[in-house]
Each structure stands twice: as structure tokens, then as C-alpha cells.
Short mmCIF file of C-alpha atoms and ligand atoms in Angstrom, two decimals:
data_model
loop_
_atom_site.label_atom_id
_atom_site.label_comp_id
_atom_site.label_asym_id
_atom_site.label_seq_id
_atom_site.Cartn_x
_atom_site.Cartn_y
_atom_site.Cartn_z
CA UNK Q 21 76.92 55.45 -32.55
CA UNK Q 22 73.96 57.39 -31.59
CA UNK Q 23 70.65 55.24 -30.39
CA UNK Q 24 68.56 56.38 -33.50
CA UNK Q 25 71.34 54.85 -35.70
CA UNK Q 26 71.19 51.88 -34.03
CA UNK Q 27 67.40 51.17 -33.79
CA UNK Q 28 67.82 52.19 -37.80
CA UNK Q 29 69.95 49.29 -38.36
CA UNK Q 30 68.53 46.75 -36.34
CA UNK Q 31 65.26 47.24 -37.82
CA UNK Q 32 66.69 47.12 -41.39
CA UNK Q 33 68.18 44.11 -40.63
CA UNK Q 34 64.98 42.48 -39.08
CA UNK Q 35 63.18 43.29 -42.33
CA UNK Q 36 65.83 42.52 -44.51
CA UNK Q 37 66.86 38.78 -43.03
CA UNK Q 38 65.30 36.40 -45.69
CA UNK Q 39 67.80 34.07 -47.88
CA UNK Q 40 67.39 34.54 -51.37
CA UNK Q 41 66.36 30.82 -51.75
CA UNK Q 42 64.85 28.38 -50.07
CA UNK Q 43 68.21 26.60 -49.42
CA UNK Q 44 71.70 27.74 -48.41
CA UNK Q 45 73.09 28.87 -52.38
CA UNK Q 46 76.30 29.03 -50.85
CA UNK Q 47 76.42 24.98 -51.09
CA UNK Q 48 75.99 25.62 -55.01
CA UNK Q 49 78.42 27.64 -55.81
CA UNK Q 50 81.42 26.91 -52.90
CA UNK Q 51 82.62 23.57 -54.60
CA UNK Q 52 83.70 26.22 -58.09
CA UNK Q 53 85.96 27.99 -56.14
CA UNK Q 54 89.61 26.50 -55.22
CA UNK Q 55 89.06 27.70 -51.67
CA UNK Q 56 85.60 25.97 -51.39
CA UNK Q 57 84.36 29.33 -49.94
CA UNK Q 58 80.81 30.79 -51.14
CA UNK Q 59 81.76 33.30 -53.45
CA UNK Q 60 80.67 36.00 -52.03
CA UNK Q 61 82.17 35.56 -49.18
CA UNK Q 62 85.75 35.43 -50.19
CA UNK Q 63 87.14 38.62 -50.04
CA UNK Q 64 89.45 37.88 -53.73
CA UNK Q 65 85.99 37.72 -55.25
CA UNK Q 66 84.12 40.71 -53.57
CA UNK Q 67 84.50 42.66 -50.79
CA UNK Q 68 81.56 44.24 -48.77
CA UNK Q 69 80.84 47.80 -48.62
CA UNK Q 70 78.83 49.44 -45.32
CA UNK Q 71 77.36 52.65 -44.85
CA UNK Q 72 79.76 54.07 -42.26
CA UNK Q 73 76.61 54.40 -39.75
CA UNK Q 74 76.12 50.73 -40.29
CA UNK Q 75 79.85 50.52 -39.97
CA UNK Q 76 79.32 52.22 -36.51
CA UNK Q 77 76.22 49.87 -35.41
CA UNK Q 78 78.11 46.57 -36.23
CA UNK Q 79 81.74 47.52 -34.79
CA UNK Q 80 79.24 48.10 -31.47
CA UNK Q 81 76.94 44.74 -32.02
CA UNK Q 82 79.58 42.26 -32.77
CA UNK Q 83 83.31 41.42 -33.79
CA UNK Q 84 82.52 39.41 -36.85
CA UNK Q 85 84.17 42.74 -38.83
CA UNK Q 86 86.95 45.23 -39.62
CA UNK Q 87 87.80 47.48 -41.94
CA UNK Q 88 89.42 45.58 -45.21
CA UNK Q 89 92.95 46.73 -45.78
CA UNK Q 90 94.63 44.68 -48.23
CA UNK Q 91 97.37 46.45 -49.50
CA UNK Q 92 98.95 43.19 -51.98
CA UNK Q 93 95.57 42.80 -53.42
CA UNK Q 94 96.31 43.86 -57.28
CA UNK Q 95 92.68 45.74 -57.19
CA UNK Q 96 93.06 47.35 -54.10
CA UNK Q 97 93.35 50.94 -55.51
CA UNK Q 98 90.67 50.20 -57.76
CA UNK Q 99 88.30 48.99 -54.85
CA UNK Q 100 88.89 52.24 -53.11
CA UNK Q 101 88.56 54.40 -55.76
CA UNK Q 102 84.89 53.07 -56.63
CA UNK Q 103 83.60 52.75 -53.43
CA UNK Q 104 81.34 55.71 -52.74
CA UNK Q 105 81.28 58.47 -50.37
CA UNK Q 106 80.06 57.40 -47.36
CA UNK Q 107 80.74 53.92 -47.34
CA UNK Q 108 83.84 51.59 -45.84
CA UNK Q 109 85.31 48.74 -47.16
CA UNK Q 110 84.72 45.44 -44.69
CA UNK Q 111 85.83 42.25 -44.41
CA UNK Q 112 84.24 39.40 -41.99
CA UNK Q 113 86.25 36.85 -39.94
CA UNK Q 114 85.19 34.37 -42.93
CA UNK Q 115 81.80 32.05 -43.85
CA UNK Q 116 82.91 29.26 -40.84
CA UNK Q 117 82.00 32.12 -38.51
CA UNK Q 118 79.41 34.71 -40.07
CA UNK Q 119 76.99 35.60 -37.73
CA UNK Q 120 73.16 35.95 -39.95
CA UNK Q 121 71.96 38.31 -37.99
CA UNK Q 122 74.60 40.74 -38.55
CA UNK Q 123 75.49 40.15 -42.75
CA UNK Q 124 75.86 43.96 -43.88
CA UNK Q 125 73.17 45.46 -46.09
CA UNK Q 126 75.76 44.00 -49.14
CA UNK Q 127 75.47 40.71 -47.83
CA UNK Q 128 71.61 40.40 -48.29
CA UNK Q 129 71.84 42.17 -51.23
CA UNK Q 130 74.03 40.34 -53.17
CA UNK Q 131 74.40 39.93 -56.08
CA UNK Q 132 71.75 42.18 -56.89
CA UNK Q 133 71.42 45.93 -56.90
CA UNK Q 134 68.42 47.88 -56.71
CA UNK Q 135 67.90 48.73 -60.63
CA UNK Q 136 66.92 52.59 -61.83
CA UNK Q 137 65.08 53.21 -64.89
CA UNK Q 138 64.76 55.28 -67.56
CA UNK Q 139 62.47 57.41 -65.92
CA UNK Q 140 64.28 57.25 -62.70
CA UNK Q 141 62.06 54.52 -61.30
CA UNK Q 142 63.35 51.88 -58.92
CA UNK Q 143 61.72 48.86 -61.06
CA UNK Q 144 63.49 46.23 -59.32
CA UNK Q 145 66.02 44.32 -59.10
CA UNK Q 146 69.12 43.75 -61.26
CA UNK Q 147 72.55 41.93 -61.09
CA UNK Q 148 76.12 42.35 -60.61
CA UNK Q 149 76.81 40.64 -63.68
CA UNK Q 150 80.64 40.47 -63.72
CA UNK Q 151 79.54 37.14 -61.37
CA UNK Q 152 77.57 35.36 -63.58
CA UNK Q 153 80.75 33.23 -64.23
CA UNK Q 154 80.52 32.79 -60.37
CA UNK Q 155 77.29 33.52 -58.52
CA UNK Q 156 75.37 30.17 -58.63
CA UNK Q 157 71.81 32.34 -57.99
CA UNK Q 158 72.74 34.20 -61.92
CA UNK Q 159 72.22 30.67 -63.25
CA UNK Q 160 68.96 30.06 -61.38
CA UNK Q 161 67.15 33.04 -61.09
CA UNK Q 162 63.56 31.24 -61.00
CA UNK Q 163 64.63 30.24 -57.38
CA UNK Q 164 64.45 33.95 -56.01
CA UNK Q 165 61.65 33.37 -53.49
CA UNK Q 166 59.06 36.00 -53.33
CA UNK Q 167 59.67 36.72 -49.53
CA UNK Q 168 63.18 37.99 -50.99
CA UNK Q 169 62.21 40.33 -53.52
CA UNK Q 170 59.90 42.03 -51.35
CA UNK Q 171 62.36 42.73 -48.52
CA UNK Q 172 64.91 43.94 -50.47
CA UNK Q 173 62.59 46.07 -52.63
CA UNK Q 174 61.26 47.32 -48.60
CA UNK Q 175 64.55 47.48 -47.56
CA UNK Q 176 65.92 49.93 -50.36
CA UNK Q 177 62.81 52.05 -50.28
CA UNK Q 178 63.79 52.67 -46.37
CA UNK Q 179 67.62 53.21 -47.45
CA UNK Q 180 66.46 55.45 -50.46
CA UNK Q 181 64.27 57.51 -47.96
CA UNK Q 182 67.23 57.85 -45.45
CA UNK Q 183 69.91 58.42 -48.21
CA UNK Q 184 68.63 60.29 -50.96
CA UNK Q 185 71.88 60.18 -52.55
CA UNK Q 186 71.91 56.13 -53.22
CA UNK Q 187 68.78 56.26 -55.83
CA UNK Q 188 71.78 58.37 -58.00
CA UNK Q 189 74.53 56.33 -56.87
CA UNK Q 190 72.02 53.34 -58.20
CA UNK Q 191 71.01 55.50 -61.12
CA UNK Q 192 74.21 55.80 -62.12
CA UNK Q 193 75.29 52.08 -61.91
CA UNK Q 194 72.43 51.76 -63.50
CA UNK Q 195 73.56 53.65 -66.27
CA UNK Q 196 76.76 52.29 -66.69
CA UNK Q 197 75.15 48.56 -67.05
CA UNK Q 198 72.73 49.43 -69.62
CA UNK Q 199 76.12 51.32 -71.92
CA UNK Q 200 77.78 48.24 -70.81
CA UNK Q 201 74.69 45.73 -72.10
CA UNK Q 202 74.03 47.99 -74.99
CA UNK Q 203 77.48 47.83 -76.26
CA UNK Q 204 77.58 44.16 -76.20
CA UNK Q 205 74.07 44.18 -77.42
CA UNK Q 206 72.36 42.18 -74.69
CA UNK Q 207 69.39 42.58 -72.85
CA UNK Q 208 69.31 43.09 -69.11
CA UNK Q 209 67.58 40.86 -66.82
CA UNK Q 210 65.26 42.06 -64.48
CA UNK Q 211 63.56 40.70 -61.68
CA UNK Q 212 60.95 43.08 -61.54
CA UNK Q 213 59.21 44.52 -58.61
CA UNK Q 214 55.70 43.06 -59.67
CA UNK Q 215 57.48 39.01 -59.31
CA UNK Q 216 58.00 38.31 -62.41
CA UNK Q 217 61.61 38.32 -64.66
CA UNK Q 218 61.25 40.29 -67.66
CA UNK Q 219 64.32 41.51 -70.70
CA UNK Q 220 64.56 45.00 -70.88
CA UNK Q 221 66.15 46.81 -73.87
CA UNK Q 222 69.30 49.44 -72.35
CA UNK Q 223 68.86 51.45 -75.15
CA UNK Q 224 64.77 52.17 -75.34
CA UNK Q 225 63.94 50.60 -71.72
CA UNK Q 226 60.99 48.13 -73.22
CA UNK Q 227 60.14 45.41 -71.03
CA UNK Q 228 59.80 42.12 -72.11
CA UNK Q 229 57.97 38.85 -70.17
CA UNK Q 230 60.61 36.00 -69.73
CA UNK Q 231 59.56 32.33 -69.00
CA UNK Q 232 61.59 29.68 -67.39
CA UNK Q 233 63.14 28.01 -70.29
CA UNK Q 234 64.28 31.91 -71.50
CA UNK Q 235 67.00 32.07 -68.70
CA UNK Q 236 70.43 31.82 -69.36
CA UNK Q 237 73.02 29.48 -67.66
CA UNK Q 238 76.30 30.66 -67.39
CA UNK Q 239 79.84 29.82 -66.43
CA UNK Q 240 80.35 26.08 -64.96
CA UNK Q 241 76.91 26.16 -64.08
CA UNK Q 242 76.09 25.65 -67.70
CA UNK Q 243 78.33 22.70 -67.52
CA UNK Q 244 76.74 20.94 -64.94
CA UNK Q 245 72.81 21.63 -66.55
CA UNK Q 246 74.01 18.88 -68.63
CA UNK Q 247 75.05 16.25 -65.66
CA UNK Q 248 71.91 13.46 -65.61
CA UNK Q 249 71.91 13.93 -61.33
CA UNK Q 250 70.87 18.01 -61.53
CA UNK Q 251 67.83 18.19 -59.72
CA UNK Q 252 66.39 21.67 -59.15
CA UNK Q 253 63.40 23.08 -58.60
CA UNK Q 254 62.16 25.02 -61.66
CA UNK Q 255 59.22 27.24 -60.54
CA UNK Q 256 59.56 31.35 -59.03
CA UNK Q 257 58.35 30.23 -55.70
S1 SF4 O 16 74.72 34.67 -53.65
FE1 SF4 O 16 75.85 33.69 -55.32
S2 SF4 O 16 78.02 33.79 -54.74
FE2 SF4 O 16 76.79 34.18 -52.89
S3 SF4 O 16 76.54 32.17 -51.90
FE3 SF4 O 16 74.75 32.46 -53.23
S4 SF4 O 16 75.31 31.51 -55.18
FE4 SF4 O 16 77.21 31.82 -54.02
S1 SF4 O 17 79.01 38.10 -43.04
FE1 SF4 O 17 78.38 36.06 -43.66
S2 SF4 O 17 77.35 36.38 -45.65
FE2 SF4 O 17 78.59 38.24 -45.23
S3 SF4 O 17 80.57 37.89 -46.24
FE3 SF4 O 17 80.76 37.18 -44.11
S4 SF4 O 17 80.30 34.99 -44.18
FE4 SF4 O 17 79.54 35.89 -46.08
#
């Protein structure tokens, strides 16, 4: 791992450190799964991807990871076959042990991706939304702090600039959510790059404003809206 590579990283991950809400998510959304494990970090869920330079500055910063092998795991091939050029597939030593300072660029990010537009314009900030089942944040998206979106939206501007190729890799996912969205004729949600959360058609790309009450509860999260002892917070901080 050359020294540039490493000052790379370990600025990226100075400016990239902020939790996506005020509070630890993971307590939200560990009690849904049997193992009690945050979802996303519970490798039959998701597994992280790194750039294999950031592969090279962890593997010489720390021993919280190693490459993810799972050969039993039914979506193993699958896994490999859609992660992109470049990048590894990692696994930690598990959420008991992760070490903050050293979550991968996926970690930070998740579950969102940096959203491409129709006129190839990084916009902001959309989801993974096979988790919305899962991902207690997909429920609550009026909790994204500010500090967040900005240091992601930083962050991906300084990967963009280093890998060109990730805007298409982006632009392409991209893509694929709004045939995805369109077919099922729903709206995406975006968190856009100005603050506010806004519907945007896949087919003709129009924006439009959402409020609060617009957002969408999913999964068992739209179970427990109903319980009388929910007590959130209910304004984008
Ligand atoms: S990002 Fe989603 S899946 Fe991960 S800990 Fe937070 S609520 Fe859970
Ligand atoms: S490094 Fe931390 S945040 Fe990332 S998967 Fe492991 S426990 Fe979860």
C-alpha cells in the first residue's frame, strides 16, 4: 500500500465519520433480526464491498477484516458476479467488535447510494431498497441528519474525482432502479443534495417536494408505528 493511498483513505474516512442519525439505528432495527445483529452488519443480509486500495489501507490499519469467502452461502455466485471491477468482497469480525474508525466506505454509506440522474447529475442520495423490509433508517428517513448528507455527498464527489468509473457504475444502478420503480410504478425517494426529500418520477425524472407525513413505513416497522410507546423524533434535523 503506497503512502498516497493511505493518506487517501484516512482522509476519506475523517470526512466521512458522521452516523446517519443522531442515535445508534442499529438499536432499531437489531431486535427484527433472529440473530439480534444490526442488519447491516450480518453478513446473510449484506456483505461489504471495498475498493481494493481501501482493501490494501485497512488489511495495513487494523484486523477487524478479511476477504468474505462463503462458499455454502446460496448467493455466493451471485455476490461475486455483481460486485464490480475493482472491488473485494469483506467481511468484519462482527458488530461486538467493529472498530468506527475503520467501517469501509459501504459501511457509512449504507443503505444509500449516491443517485445519478437523467442528465447524469449526482442529485443525491437514494436507497438500496431491497432493505426497506429491513433497514430501520428506510422507515424514518426524516432522521437523516444534515451533517450526514453532506459528508457523504463530499465524500462521493472525492471518490467520483479519484474513480471516474463509479459515477457509471452509479449511473447504471441508477438505471436499473428507476426500470425497476417504473415497472412497479412507484416513485423513487430522494434525499436530495439541497436537504430536503423529494419523489421523483423514473420515467420523466420530475421532482416532487415530500413532507413528513408523505413517507412511507415499511416492513415491521409499519407494525410497530401503530404501538402507543413509539416515540420518535419527527423533524429532518
Ligand atoms: S443502517 Fe439500517 S440496517 Fe444498518 S444499523 Fe441502521 S437501521 Fe439497521
Ligand atoms: S465494520 Fe462495523 S459497521 Fe461495518 S459491518 Fe462491521 S460491525 Fe457493521
Amino acid at each position: 500500500m503506497s503512502r498516497v493511498e493511505s493518506v487517501f483513505f484516512n482522509g476519506l474516512y475523517k470526512q466521512f465519520e458522521s452516523p446517519i442519525t443522531k442515535f445508534n439505528c442499529g438499536y432499531k432495527c437489531a431486535p427484527y433480526n433472529q440473530k439480534g445483529v444490526p442488519f447491516c452488519c450480518d453478513t446473510h443480509h449484506a456483505v461489504p464491498t471495498a475498493y481494493q486500495s481501501e482493501w490494501g489501507y485497512l488489511k495495513s490499519h487494523t484486523n477487524l477484516w478479511h476477504l468474505w469467502n462463503n462458499s455454502d452461502f446460496k448467493h455466493t455466485n451471485n455476490l461475486i458476479n455483481l460486485t464490480p471491477e475493482g472491488h473485494v468482497l469483506i467481511e468484519c469480525l462482527g458488530h461486538d467488535k467493529c472498530q468506527r474508525e475503520y467501517r469501509s466506505i459501504t459501511c457509512r454509506s449504507f443503505p444509500f447510494f449516491p443517485y445519478i440522474d437523467h442528465n447524469k447529475s449526482f442529485i443525491g442520495l437514494a436507497y438500496y431498497w431491497q432493505y426497506e423490509d429491513r433497514c430501520w433508517i428506510l422507515s424514518n428517513l426524516q432522521l437523516i441528519t444534515q451533517q450526514y448528507l453532506q459528508e457523504f455527498i463530499g465524500a462521493y464527489q472525492i471518490l467520483f474525482d479519484k474513480f471516474p468509473e463509479e459515477t457509471e457504475n452509479f449511473r447504471q444502478y441508477s438505471i436499473i432502479m428507476r426500470r425497476t420503480f417504473g415497472r412497479k410504478k412507484r416513485a423513487i425517494t430522494i434525499i436530495h443534495r439541497n436537504g430536503n426529500l423529494y419523489k421523483i418520477s423514473p420515467r420523466s425524472g420530475r421532482l416532487r417536494r415530500l413532507v413528513y407525513t408523505d413517507l412511507q413505513k415499511f416492513g415491521p416497522y409499519k407494525i410497530a408505528e401503530k404501538l402507543p410507546f413509539l416515540n420518535e423524533d419527527l423533524v429532518l434535523t
